[in-house]
XYZ file of C-alpha atoms in Angstrom:
374
model
C -11.718 -1.154 -13.256
C -14.484 -0.411 -15.709
C -12.495 -1.722 -18.697
C -13.978 -4.446 -20.887
C -12.320 -7.859 -20.702
C -10.507 -7.223 -24.004
C -9.039 -3.968 -22.678
C -7.481 -5.559 -19.620
C -3.705 -5.816 -19.472
C -1.813 -8.877 -18.269
C 1.367 -9.114 -16.262
C 4.230 -11.313 -17.412
C 3.134 -13.966 -14.902
C -0.385 -14.367 -16.356
C 0.224 -17.860 -17.769
C 1.807 -18.989 -14.503
C -1.243 -17.750 -12.582
C -3.512 -19.857 -14.806
C -1.220 -22.873 -14.457
C -1.408 -22.516 -10.672
C -5.215 -22.496 -10.832
C -5.787 -18.835 -10.034
C -9.194 -17.216 -10.344
C -8.543 -14.093 -12.398
C -10.489 -10.837 -11.940
C -10.257 -7.280 -13.339
C -8.252 -4.988 -11.042
C -6.834 -1.548 -11.865
C -6.980 -2.291 -15.587
C -5.308 -5.698 -15.307
C -6.387 -9.329 -15.121
C -5.060 -10.307 -11.719
C -5.298 -13.397 -9.486
C -7.818 -12.870 -6.675
C -7.200 -16.327 -5.189
C -5.649 -19.722 -5.876
C -7.071 -23.175 -5.019
C -5.932 -22.755 -1.383
C -8.630 -20.080 -0.930
C -8.508 -16.576 0.525
C -8.728 -17.587 4.203
C -5.915 -20.162 4.020
C -3.790 -17.885 1.810
C -4.082 -15.160 4.451
C -3.131 -17.491 7.302
C -0.299 -19.068 5.305
C 1.235 -15.629 4.768
C 1.039 -14.956 8.523
C 2.538 -18.370 9.368
C 5.105 -18.916 6.564
C 5.495 -16.921 3.306
C 3.192 -15.694 0.536
C 4.246 -14.681 -2.977
C 2.255 -11.882 -4.611
C 2.405 -10.639 -8.213
C 2.340 -6.839 -7.964
C 3.742 -6.249 -11.449
C 0.745 -4.050 -12.283
C 2.208 -1.302 -10.083
C 4.258 1.457 -11.679
C 8.065 1.579 -11.426
C 9.749 4.886 -12.185
C 13.316 6.212 -11.977
C 14.001 9.905 -11.423
C 17.374 11.328 -12.433
C 18.627 14.882 -12.418
C 20.949 17.323 -10.711
C 19.033 16.843 -7.444
C 16.001 14.563 -7.906
C 15.322 14.567 -4.149
C 15.121 18.355 -4.039
C 12.910 18.338 -7.132
C 10.541 15.676 -5.798
C 10.016 17.667 -2.591
C 8.126 20.211 -4.734
C 5.243 17.738 -5.156
C 5.334 15.590 -1.990
C 5.201 16.641 1.701
C 7.934 14.161 2.620
C 11.547 14.940 3.424
C 13.237 13.321 0.449
C 16.521 15.207 0.796
C 17.113 13.569 4.196
C 16.463 10.062 2.874
C 19.752 8.193 3.157
C 21.188 6.236 0.258
C 19.976 2.649 0.420
C 16.796 3.573 2.248
C 13.129 3.823 1.266
C 10.278 6.019 2.553
C 6.473 6.105 2.185
C 5.305 9.209 0.329
C 2.212 11.041 -0.901
C 1.478 13.049 -4.025
C -0.875 15.848 -2.910
C -3.086 18.208 -4.908
C -3.654 21.956 -4.545
C -6.667 21.297 -2.289
C -4.577 19.235 0.130
C -6.061 15.913 -1.038
C -4.008 12.840 -1.876
C -3.397 12.043 -5.562
C -1.628 8.764 -4.775
C 0.609 7.124 -2.219
C 3.984 5.764 -3.254
C 7.321 4.368 -2.132
C 10.443 6.496 -2.617
C 13.892 4.850 -2.600
C 17.252 6.640 -2.636
C 19.598 4.615 -4.837
C 22.511 7.027 -4.835
C 22.508 8.962 -8.098
C 18.759 8.523 -8.655
C 15.419 7.875 -6.954
C 13.316 4.769 -7.585
C 9.557 5.175 -7.117
C 6.775 2.579 -6.952
C 3.256 3.936 -7.546
C -0.222 2.403 -7.609
C -1.409 0.652 -10.779
C -4.661 2.599 -11.123
C -2.857 5.944 -10.749
C 0.408 5.344 -12.580
C -0.499 7.096 -15.846
C -1.710 10.228 -14.041
C 1.228 10.061 -11.618
C 3.712 9.991 -14.494
C 1.921 12.876 -16.256
C 1.955 14.783 -12.939
C 5.697 14.243 -12.567
C 6.417 15.194 -16.174
C 4.442 18.425 -15.671
C 6.118 19.450 -12.420
C 9.580 17.873 -12.513
C 10.812 19.348 -15.777
C 14.349 19.429 -14.371
C 14.343 15.625 -13.978
C 14.700 12.747 -16.389
C 11.693 10.484 -15.789
C 12.290 6.889 -16.849
C 9.208 4.640 -16.733
C 10.312 1.051 -16.195
C 8.176 -1.318 -18.282
C 10.524 -4.275 -18.740
C 10.564 -5.508 -15.151
C 8.081 -7.467 -13.034
C 7.469 -6.763 -9.352
C 6.940 -9.547 -6.809
C 6.241 -9.312 -3.080
C 7.359 -12.083 -0.744
C 5.769 -11.636 2.680
C 5.692 -13.510 5.962
C 7.982 -14.871 8.702
C 9.590 -17.392 6.311
C 10.294 -14.748 3.626
C 13.865 -14.077 4.760
C 14.878 -17.746 4.680
C 13.156 -18.278 1.331
C 14.661 -15.291 -0.476
C 18.116 -15.659 1.064
C 18.251 -19.265 -0.191
C 18.353 -17.694 -3.674
C 19.954 -14.341 -2.806
C 21.986 -14.769 0.417
C 22.792 -11.073 0.949
C 19.070 -10.222 1.241
C 19.111 -11.607 4.795
C 21.214 -8.695 6.068
C 18.699 -6.059 4.948
C 16.553 -4.239 7.542
C 13.027 -2.838 7.200
C 12.949 -0.192 4.435
C 16.475 -0.952 3.208
C 16.855 -1.129 -0.582
C 19.601 -2.854 -2.569
C 20.554 -3.820 -6.107
C 21.819 -7.406 -6.103
C 23.084 -9.549 -8.984
C 21.597 -13.037 -9.119
C 21.034 -15.970 -11.459
C 17.745 -14.193 -12.316
C 19.541 -11.019 -13.388
C 19.843 -7.792 -11.460
C 17.275 -7.731 -8.640
C 16.043 -4.437 -7.138
C 15.109 -5.467 -3.609
C 13.426 -3.548 -0.799
C 12.705 -5.022 2.611
C 9.129 -3.853 2.730
C 5.636 -4.818 1.706
C 2.020 -4.075 2.470
C 0.815 -6.870 4.729
C 2.212 -5.906 8.145
C 4.641 -8.802 7.821
C 8.385 -8.877 7.427
C 9.216 -9.439 3.781
C 10.503 -8.075 0.514
C 9.417 -6.493 -2.737
C 11.630 -7.548 -5.649
C 11.803 -5.957 -9.096
C 13.111 -8.568 -11.528
C 13.779 -8.392 -15.291
C 10.570 -9.401 -17.083
C 12.372 -12.146 -19.016
C 13.400 -13.836 -15.750
C 10.248 -13.170 -13.708
C 8.594 -16.549 -14.254
C 11.781 -18.472 -13.445
C 12.234 -16.374 -10.291
C 8.605 -16.929 -9.221
C 8.869 -20.669 -9.906
C 12.069 -20.882 -7.852
C 10.323 -19.214 -4.909
C 7.122 -21.268 -4.974
C 9.231 -24.437 -5.252
C 10.312 -23.704 -1.660
C 8.084 -25.607 0.793
C 7.193 -22.554 2.857
C 6.096 -20.355 -0.077
C 2.592 -20.298 -1.579
C 1.199 -18.010 -4.298
C -1.286 -15.552 -2.807
C -4.014 -13.521 -4.526
C -5.528 -10.081 -4.160
C -8.256 -11.312 -1.809
C -5.826 -12.238 0.950
C -3.653 -9.205 0.186
C -6.643 -7.006 1.039
C -7.442 -8.669 4.373
C -3.729 -8.729 5.292
C -3.262 -4.997 4.667
C -6.519 -4.184 6.458
C -5.431 -6.104 9.587
C -2.223 -4.042 9.380
C -4.252 -0.797 9.256
C -2.779 0.135 5.856
C -4.721 2.307 3.392
C -5.835 1.142 -0.048
C -5.668 4.106 -2.403
C -9.067 4.812 -3.942
C -10.861 3.273 -0.947
C -9.345 4.743 2.212
C -7.567 7.787 0.804
C -8.279 9.765 -2.356
C -8.200 13.269 -3.842
C -10.622 14.545 -1.163
C -8.784 13.250 1.917
C -5.832 15.065 3.428
C -2.891 13.360 5.164
C -4.202 14.536 8.567
C -7.732 13.277 7.877
C -6.188 10.002 6.756
C -4.239 9.642 10.047
C -1.014 9.726 8.043
C 0.753 12.413 10.099
C 3.620 9.971 10.682
C 4.391 10.090 6.952
C 5.236 13.828 7.004
C 8.591 14.622 8.593
C 9.109 17.558 10.970
C 11.345 19.405 8.508
C 8.394 19.879 6.094
C 5.972 21.120 8.798
C 5.519 24.691 10.034
C 8.771 25.855 11.647
C 10.791 23.186 9.836
C 13.835 23.970 7.731
C 11.978 23.151 4.473
C 8.392 23.736 5.602
C 5.650 23.803 2.968
C 6.247 24.347 -0.713
C 4.239 21.284 -1.782
C 0.705 21.251 -3.291
C -1.994 21.821 -0.687
C 0.506 22.942 1.969
C -1.758 25.703 3.299
C -4.533 23.259 4.215
C -2.285 20.403 5.299
C -0.050 22.519 7.566
C -3.127 24.228 9.071
C -4.590 20.806 9.868
C -1.336 19.782 11.546
C -1.743 22.843 13.806
C -5.505 22.739 14.368
C -6.660 19.246 13.473
C -9.158 18.153 10.813
C -12.932 17.874 11.008
C -12.928 14.144 10.302
C -10.483 11.290 10.739
C -9.770 7.787 9.499
C -10.265 5.296 12.330
C -10.310 1.576 12.920
C -13.702 -0.004 13.530
C -14.555 -3.317 15.198
C -18.140 -4.411 14.489
C -19.852 -6.500 17.135
C -20.941 -9.945 15.959
C -19.580 -11.783 12.905
C -20.926 -9.639 10.048
C -18.304 -7.401 8.372
C -19.236 -3.795 7.630
C -18.143 -3.205 4.019
C -17.128 -0.050 2.176
C -20.003 2.406 1.887
C -21.687 1.445 5.170
C -22.951 4.670 6.764
C -22.094 5.237 10.428
C -24.368 6.882 13.005
C -23.786 8.206 16.516
C -26.785 6.345 17.891
C -29.259 3.653 16.912
C -31.910 6.224 16.005
C -29.803 9.186 14.790
C -31.019 10.668 11.509
C -27.793 12.046 10.021
C -24.676 9.886 9.479
C -21.426 10.988 11.128
C -19.180 8.971 8.825
C -18.823 5.941 6.589
C -16.788 2.775 6.168
C -14.103 2.756 3.447
C -12.828 -0.851 3.806
C -14.194 -3.866 5.619
C -13.575 -7.598 5.734
C -13.303 -10.563 8.070
C -9.823 -10.723 9.635
C -8.670 -14.372 9.592
C -5.788 -13.697 12.014
C -7.824 -11.694 14.527
C -10.823 -14.001 13.978
C -13.390 -11.219 13.776
C -14.702 -8.625 11.333
C -12.795 -5.365 10.999
C -13.261 -2.120 9.097
C -11.740 1.289 8.669
C -13.536 4.472 7.760
C -13.992 8.187 8.363
C -15.941 9.699 11.258
C -16.409 13.269 12.451
C -13.647 14.238 14.857
C -16.133 14.297 17.790
C -16.662 10.569 17.321
C -13.073 9.504 16.570
C -11.874 8.642 20.076
C -10.910 5.007 20.623
C -13.713 3.166 22.396
C -16.534 5.320 20.988
C -19.579 3.156 20.230
C -21.285 3.876 16.914
C -23.850 2.146 14.708
C -23.427 1.031 11.108
C -26.422 0.774 8.796
C -26.208 -2.735 7.304
C -29.078 -3.378 4.872
C -31.401 -1.096 6.846
C -30.452 -2.457 10.280
C -28.334 -0.474 12.748
C -25.568 -2.705 14.124
C -23.103 -1.656 16.872
C -19.446 -0.969 16.067
C -16.622 0.417 18.240
C -13.840 2.821 17.227
C -10.544 0.938 17.690
C -6.813 1.546 17.431
C -4.960 0.282 14.348
C -3.220 -1.879 13.388
C -5.619 -4.602 14.421
C -2.627 -6.936 14.597
C 0.938 -5.757 15.429
C 3.371 -5.560 12.512
C 6.405 -7.874 12.494
C 8.865 -5.772 10.486
C 12.584 -6.562 10.957
C 13.921 -3.222 12.171
């Protein structure tokens, strides 16, 4: 974001996006498809009903090698990486010394090394962060592979028609599988709340692989617009919107992402950046919290909307960080931060939308249950 058009990078599927009629927009330093002719609403619903193919090649792919890359990585994340079994993947967080979140990432144990996927907008700083703190590891930045996400209830049938062994994988399994498209690095995961896969494919074969998938009747190409409403219905954070360097894992309602062994009293408690604040918040709670929000009426409350405890309150008690209309739940939805006194499910608040206070209710997330194959 913020780069001129000439500065924007392109993924290896850029020409295919144009051929498919995509509307391209700047995102995280890349020209990316925001929607195709089907349109955001239908792309969202198609992913929920069948299968959507997303180009996520702008994200960073990194391999960590060393004597014990898991033990090393635990120095800069609050996750239990040492307990991650071979062939499994886990959601992780890079934290800073103030207990804020530098980025969120996926960590996969592939036997003699770890495979990480980091956000596009953060990947340069993430890699510099790892090089500074993981001097005992070899850090290999993968720049000759594309990354595709295939999501939705028809994803298993679609991918297994090309790669039969993918069908046996469970949620958060990872595997390296030879195929006619070269060696595929597959995880059964995604960021839509749907069952599905993320597949790293050699750049030279990425277009052929994408064409083979969208040639299947159930698969449609899907843009960033639908990806955002899908992940929001699933209650999943977008880094830079819903979590950032000022929000802690506890404020972000991400306690589930920190295993017991890294918490106070655990066998490998602390030792990661910001541990003093983060562990204290696990014990005592935080002053604010990320919550789901369901506005009344049809108007979405977008990022930046200030939230108030009453219709005539003078000081805001929080703000919205993401908001959109949810095509599957057929109503507007938002997430945001509120003071802990106003975070209980069912609390009625008011959002200031263009100078008018509109009612909104604190709600549990996800707004729609996930359908992962566990």
